[in-house]
mmCIF file of C-alpha atoms and ligand atoms in Angstrom:
data_model
loop_
_atom_site.group_PDB
_atom_site.id
_atom_site.type_symbol
_atom_site.label_atom_id
_atom_site.label_comp_id
_atom_site.label_asym_id
_atom_site.label_seq_id
_atom_site.Cartn_x
_atom_site.Cartn_y
_atom_site.Cartn_z
ATOM 1 C CA MET A 1 0.000 0.000 0.000
ATOM 2 C CA ALA A 2 2.896 2.351 0.780
ATOM 3 C CA ARG A 3 4.470 1.672 -2.615
ATOM 4 C CA GLN A 4 1.157 2.460 -4.281
ATOM 5 C CA GLY A 5 1.137 5.839 -2.535
ATOM 6 C CA MET A 6 -1.819 4.999 -0.320
ATOM 7 C CA VAL A 7 -0.010 5.730 2.941
ATOM 8 C CA MET A 8 0.180 9.434 3.754
ATOM 9 C CA VAL A 9 2.072 10.995 6.629
ATOM 10 C CA ASP A 10 0.900 14.536 7.324
ATOM 11 C CA GLY A 11 -0.535 14.651 3.829
ATOM 12 C CA VAL A 12 2.585 13.397 2.055
ATOM 13 C CA ALA A 13 2.644 9.971 0.418
ATOM 14 C CA ILE A 14 5.397 7.845 1.965
ATOM 15 C CA ARG A 15 6.364 5.179 -0.521
ATOM 16 C CA ALA A 16 9.094 3.533 1.500
ATOM 17 C CA ALA A 17 7.409 1.006 3.766
ATOM 18 C CA GLU A 18 10.435 0.998 6.082
ATOM 19 C CA ALA A 19 10.129 4.773 6.737
ATOM 20 C CA LYS A 20 10.113 5.631 10.449
ATOM 21 C CA VAL A 21 7.783 8.237 11.926
ATOM 22 C CA ASP A 22 6.739 9.286 15.418
ATOM 23 C CA PRO A 23 3.147 8.034 15.488
ATOM 24 C CA GLU A 24 2.220 10.376 18.330
ATOM 25 C CA SER A 25 3.066 13.553 16.451
ATOM 26 C CA VAL A 26 1.995 12.822 12.870
ATOM 27 C CA LYS A 27 -1.275 12.090 11.101
ATOM 28 C CA ILE A 28 -1.221 8.851 9.165
ATOM 29 C CA THR A 29 -3.889 8.007 6.633
ATOM 30 C CA VAL A 30 -4.215 4.809 4.631
ATOM 31 C CA GLY A 31 -6.379 5.077 1.543
ATOM 32 C CA GLY A 32 -7.680 8.358 2.919
ATOM 33 C CA GLU A 33 -8.716 6.861 6.254
ATOM 34 C CA LEU A 34 -7.180 8.345 9.388
ATOM 35 C CA MET A 35 -5.323 5.748 11.466
ATOM 36 C CA ASN A 36 -5.905 5.914 15.171
ATOM 37 C CA TYR A 37 -2.581 5.159 16.831
ATOM 38 C CA ARG A 38 -2.662 3.317 20.127
ATOM 39 C CA ARG A 39 0.559 2.649 21.917
ATOM 40 C CA TYR A 40 -0.951 0.071 24.223
ATOM 41 C CA THR A 41 -3.938 -2.174 23.897
ATOM 42 C CA TRP A 42 -6.449 -2.720 26.683
ATOM 43 C CA VAL A 43 -9.151 -5.328 26.374
ATOM 44 C CA MET A 44 -12.038 -6.257 28.661
ATOM 45 C CA LEU A 45 -12.907 -9.929 28.379
ATOM 46 C CA ASN A 46 -15.946 -11.634 29.847
ATOM 47 C CA LYS A 47 -14.133 -14.818 30.811
ATOM 48 C CA PRO A 48 -16.042 -18.065 30.642
ATOM 49 C CA SER A 49 -15.294 -21.015 32.872
ATOM 50 C CA GLY A 50 -12.759 -23.500 31.483
ATOM 51 C CA TYR A 51 -9.999 -21.115 30.359
ATOM 52 C CA LEU A 52 -6.670 -20.522 32.081
ATOM 53 C CA SER A 53 -5.583 -16.950 32.840
ATOM 54 C CA ALA A 54 -2.199 -17.475 31.242
ATOM 55 C CA THR A 55 -0.426 -16.724 28.015
ATOM 56 C CA GLU A 56 0.836 -20.238 27.386
ATOM 57 C CA ASP A 57 -1.214 -23.343 27.695
ATOM 58 C CA GLY A 58 0.088 -26.431 29.341
ATOM 59 C CA GLY A 59 -2.348 -28.378 27.212
ATOM 60 C CA GLY A 60 -5.482 -26.444 28.208
ATOM 61 C CA GLU A 61 -7.040 -23.433 26.552
ATOM 62 C CA THR A 62 -6.024 -19.985 27.736
ATOM 63 C CA VAL A 63 -7.941 -16.725 27.695
ATOM 64 C CA LEU A 64 -5.804 -15.658 24.726
ATOM 65 C CA ASP A 65 -7.534 -18.338 22.663
ATOM 66 C CA LEU A 66 -10.657 -16.178 22.949
ATOM 67 C CA LEU A 67 -8.998 -13.296 21.099
ATOM 68 C CA PRO A 68 -8.463 -12.950 17.349
ATOM 69 C CA GLN A 69 -5.044 -13.719 15.886
ATOM 70 C CA ASP A 70 -3.991 -10.094 15.309
ATOM 71 C CA LEU A 71 -4.589 -9.243 18.965
ATOM 72 C CA ARG A 72 -2.698 -12.291 20.151
ATOM 73 C CA ARG A 73 0.326 -11.045 18.269
ATOM 74 C CA GLN A 74 0.395 -7.854 20.352
ATOM 75 C CA GLY A 75 1.837 -9.494 23.417
ATOM 76 C CA LEU A 76 -1.255 -9.157 25.578
ATOM 77 C CA PHE A 77 -1.288 -10.774 28.994
ATOM 78 C CA PRO A 78 -3.996 -11.047 31.655
ATOM 79 C CA VAL A 79 -3.966 -8.409 34.415
ATOM 80 C CA GLY A 80 -3.974 -10.821 37.341
ATOM 81 C CA ARG A 81 -5.525 -14.217 37.303
ATOM 82 C CA LEU A 82 -8.953 -15.663 37.578
ATOM 83 C CA ASP A 83 -9.185 -19.355 38.400
ATOM 84 C CA LYS A 84 -10.033 -21.682 35.546
ATOM 85 C CA ASP A 85 -13.617 -22.021 36.768
ATOM 86 C CA THR A 86 -14.076 -18.322 37.643
ATOM 87 C CA GLU A 87 -15.987 -16.178 35.178
ATOM 88 C CA GLY A 88 -16.337 -12.489 34.456
ATOM 89 C CA LEU A 89 -14.214 -9.385 34.134
ATOM 90 C CA LEU A 90 -10.646 -9.980 33.042
ATOM 91 C CA LEU A 91 -8.463 -7.236 31.605
ATOM 92 C CA LEU A 92 -5.737 -7.987 29.118
ATOM 93 C CA THR A 93 -3.084 -5.543 28.072
ATOM 94 C CA ASN A 94 0.482 -5.078 26.916
ATOM 95 C CA GLU A 95 1.001 -2.049 29.184
ATOM 96 C CA GLY A 96 3.104 -3.674 31.900
ATOM 97 C CA GLY A 97 3.547 -0.674 34.205
ATOM 98 C CA LEU A 98 -0.121 0.123 34.651
ATOM 99 C CA ALA A 99 -1.067 -3.552 34.861
ATOM 100 C CA HIS A 100 1.438 -4.057 37.655
ATOM 101 C CA ALA A 101 0.257 -0.968 39.547
ATOM 102 C CA LEU A 102 -3.385 -2.078 39.351
ATOM 103 C CA LEU A 103 -2.486 -5.359 41.015
ATOM 104 C CA SER A 104 -0.421 -3.902 43.828
ATOM 105 C CA PRO A 105 -2.195 -4.246 47.193
ATOM 106 C CA LYS A 106 -0.685 -0.862 48.113
ATOM 107 C CA ARG A 107 -2.766 0.871 45.445
ATOM 108 C CA HIS A 108 -6.095 -0.153 46.951
ATOM 109 C CA VAL A 109 -7.779 -1.056 43.689
ATOM 110 C CA ASP A 110 -10.987 -2.849 44.654
ATOM 111 C CA LYS A 111 -11.991 -6.052 42.939
ATOM 112 C CA VAL A 112 -15.607 -7.073 43.373
ATOM 113 C CA TYR A 113 -16.846 -10.641 43.038
ATOM 114 C CA TYR A 114 -20.314 -12.111 42.957
ATOM 115 C CA THR A 115 -20.400 -15.491 44.617
ATOM 116 C CA ARG A 116 -22.776 -18.300 45.404
ATOM 117 C CA THR A 117 -21.836 -20.414 48.396
ATOM 118 C CA ALA A 118 -22.963 -23.595 50.034
ATOM 119 C CA GLY A 119 -24.168 -22.881 53.559
ATOM 120 C CA GLN A 120 -25.818 -19.883 55.107
ATOM 121 C CA LEU A 121 -23.915 -16.597 55.134
ATOM 122 C CA VAL A 122 -24.641 -14.543 58.244
ATOM 123 C CA GLU A 123 -23.676 -11.164 59.724
ATOM 124 C CA GLU A 124 -20.907 -12.834 61.713
ATOM 125 C CA ASP A 125 -19.211 -13.715 58.387
ATOM 126 C CA CYS A 126 -19.373 -10.039 57.325
ATOM 127 C CA ARG A 127 -17.767 -8.994 60.592
ATOM 128 C CA ALA A 128 -14.997 -11.579 60.218
ATOM 129 C CA PHE A 129 -14.290 -10.329 56.675
ATOM 130 C CA SER A 130 -14.142 -6.703 57.800
ATOM 131 C CA GLU A 131 -11.766 -7.521 60.635
ATOM 132 C CA GLY A 132 -9.366 -9.396 58.353
ATOM 133 C CA LEU A 133 -9.561 -13.166 58.204
ATOM 134 C CA VAL A 134 -6.706 -15.438 59.131
ATOM 135 C CA LEU A 135 -6.756 -18.494 56.878
ATOM 136 C CA GLY A 136 -5.930 -22.055 57.895
ATOM 137 C CA ASP A 137 -2.393 -21.740 56.524
ATOM 138 C CA GLY A 138 -1.775 -18.603 58.620
ATOM 139 C CA LEU A 139 -2.314 -16.080 55.826
ATOM 140 C CA HIS A 140 -3.564 -12.770 57.241
ATOM 141 C CA CYS A 141 -6.037 -11.207 54.829
ATOM 142 C CA GLN A 142 -6.548 -7.478 54.658
ATOM 143 C CA PRO A 143 -9.975 -6.290 55.780
ATOM 144 C CA ALA A 144 -12.498 -7.093 53.058
ATOM 145 C CA LYS A 145 -16.172 -6.474 52.485
ATOM 146 C CA LEU A 146 -18.820 -9.185 52.397
ATOM 147 C CA GLU A 147 -22.333 -8.077 51.428
ATOM 148 C CA ILE A 148 -24.966 -10.758 51.697
ATOM 149 C CA LEU A 149 -27.516 -10.715 48.879
ATOM 150 C CA LEU A 150 -29.318 -13.912 49.794
ATOM 151 C CA SER A 151 -28.944 -16.001 52.914
ATOM 152 C CA GLY A 152 -30.143 -19.586 52.854
ATOM 153 C CA GLU A 153 -28.989 -23.166 52.426
ATOM 154 C CA GLU A 154 -27.141 -21.682 49.475
ATOM 155 C CA SER A 155 -26.219 -18.031 49.768
ATOM 156 C CA GLU A 156 -25.305 -15.212 47.416
ATOM 157 C CA ALA A 157 -22.981 -12.345 48.196
ATOM 158 C CA LEU A 158 -20.640 -9.685 46.891
ATOM 159 C CA VAL A 159 -17.042 -9.791 48.076
ATOM 160 C CA THR A 160 -14.765 -6.757 47.729
ATOM 161 C CA LEU A 161 -11.013 -7.307 48.006
ATOM 162 C CA ARG A 162 -7.942 -5.157 47.519
ATOM 163 C CA GLU A 163 -5.484 -8.001 47.270
ATOM 164 C CA GLY A 164 -5.496 -11.016 45.024
ATOM 165 C CA LYS A 165 -3.790 -13.973 46.598
ATOM 166 C CA PHE A 166 -4.139 -17.414 45.079
ATOM 167 C CA HIS A 167 -7.768 -18.639 45.350
ATOM 168 C CA GLN A 168 -8.382 -15.854 47.827
ATOM 169 C CA VAL A 169 -12.161 -15.517 47.742
ATOM 170 C CA LYS A 170 -12.595 -19.280 47.771
ATOM 171 C CA ARG A 171 -10.173 -19.679 50.682
ATOM 172 C CA MET A 172 -11.782 -16.878 52.691
ATOM 173 C CA LEU A 173 -15.257 -18.334 52.332
ATOM 174 C CA GLU A 174 -13.964 -21.847 52.929
ATOM 175 C CA ALA A 175 -12.411 -20.548 56.174
ATOM 176 C CA ARG A 176 -15.930 -19.505 57.227
ATOM 177 C CA GLY A 177 -17.246 -22.963 56.359
ATOM 178 C CA LYS A 178 -19.180 -21.693 53.301
ATOM 179 C CA PRO A 179 -17.458 -23.150 50.235
ATOM 180 C CA VAL A 180 -17.807 -21.301 46.940
ATOM 181 C CA LEU A 181 -20.077 -22.917 44.357
ATOM 182 C CA TYR A 182 -19.752 -20.170 41.775
ATOM 183 C CA LEU A 183 -17.525 -17.124 41.380
ATOM 184 C CA GLU A 184 -17.673 -14.210 38.965
ATOM 185 C CA ARG A 185 -15.676 -10.979 38.980
ATOM 186 C CA ILE A 186 -17.972 -8.063 38.245
ATOM 187 C CA GLN A 187 -15.756 -5.044 38.916
ATOM 188 C CA MET A 188 -12.121 -4.003 38.953
ATOM 189 C CA GLY A 189 -11.392 -0.468 40.142
ATOM 190 C CA THR A 190 -13.568 1.899 38.134
ATOM 191 C CA LEU A 191 -14.477 -0.730 35.544
ATOM 192 C CA LEU A 192 -17.688 -2.713 35.714
ATOM 193 C CA LEU A 193 -18.121 -5.881 33.702
ATOM 194 C CA ASP A 194 -19.868 -4.692 30.548
ATOM 195 C CA GLN A 195 -23.283 -6.358 30.627
ATOM 196 C CA SER A 196 -23.482 -6.252 26.833
ATOM 197 C CA LEU A 197 -20.515 -8.639 26.570
ATOM 198 C CA SER A 198 -21.615 -12.232 26.329
ATOM 199 C CA ARG A 199 -19.392 -14.840 27.976
ATOM 200 C CA GLY A 200 -16.267 -15.350 25.933
ATOM 201 C CA SER A 201 -16.482 -12.034 24.109
ATOM 202 C CA PHE A 202 -14.381 -8.917 24.550
ATOM 203 C CA ARG A 203 -14.200 -5.252 23.701
ATOM 204 C CA PHE A 204 -11.477 -2.591 23.749
ATOM 205 C CA LEU A 205 -11.397 -0.178 26.660
ATOM 206 C CA THR A 206 -12.199 3.395 25.701
ATOM 207 C CA GLU A 207 -9.637 6.181 26.090
ATOM 208 C CA GLU A 208 -11.642 7.462 29.085
ATOM 209 C CA GLU A 209 -11.645 4.075 30.757
ATOM 210 C CA ILE A 210 -7.871 3.776 30.346
ATOM 211 C CA ALA A 211 -7.434 7.312 31.734
ATOM 212 C CA GLU A 212 -9.568 6.344 34.751
ATOM 213 C CA LEU A 213 -7.344 3.358 35.412
ATOM 214 C CA HIS A 214 -4.281 5.605 35.287
ATOM 215 C CA ALA A 215 -5.966 8.031 37.687
ATOM 216 C CA LEU A 216 -6.626 5.164 40.138
ATOM 217 C CA VAL A 217 -2.960 4.382 40.579
HETATM 218 N N1 URA B 301 -10.527 -15.502 44.280
HETATM 219 C C1 URA B 301 -10.612 -16.802 43.945
HETATM 220 O O1 URA B 301 -10.703 -17.653 44.807
HETATM 221 N N2 URA B 301 -10.597 -17.130 42.641
HETATM 222 C C2 URA B 301 -10.520 -16.224 41.636
HETATM 223 O O2 URA B 301 -10.523 -16.592 40.474
HETATM 224 C C3 URA B 301 -10.445 -14.878 41.999
HETATM 225 C C4 URA B 301 -10.452 -14.537 43.325
#
């Protein structure tokens, strides 16, 4: 396309495909269409159960298998992990610095999970969460929020955490004797899981959403 004169940089056809330009300070059009340059890519995925939050499979399917080939080539990785059977909001990006900051417990970025548990959740469980649970293996959890939505033989609740240790929600509820039957992340910082995304589908974050993530950290 460059050789055919279709690629214009600031209105000048650039015929050498190897030409280097600063994409942040020039206007590039291809066939008259303005190219929107994005240094980093941010994707919100509605993760289905059955996919590993990893970039390489050890035989199983990873969340990257849910993205088209051209996106997979951009070096995207999941921002934190959801368990294989956990569903919902998973961000993928190639912007390492911001991804790292969002995961740091020091930055206080809330992650909100919807869960269904076996056993009856009661106020005493909420108090234990807010005081900071100590798990069976001695792990001290930071204070977390448990909001009961439905209390019965099976219960439903929202859990808000600022850290993300291995299997944390499951281990915290297990420690209260209410094992998790189902887990879905519905929020991360300022981002809510987009209800228009069906399971397994994704969309790009908007510029505003990315700016909000930056502002968080
Ligand atoms: N806590 C868990 O136990 N599992 C997840 O996937 C996320 C948080």
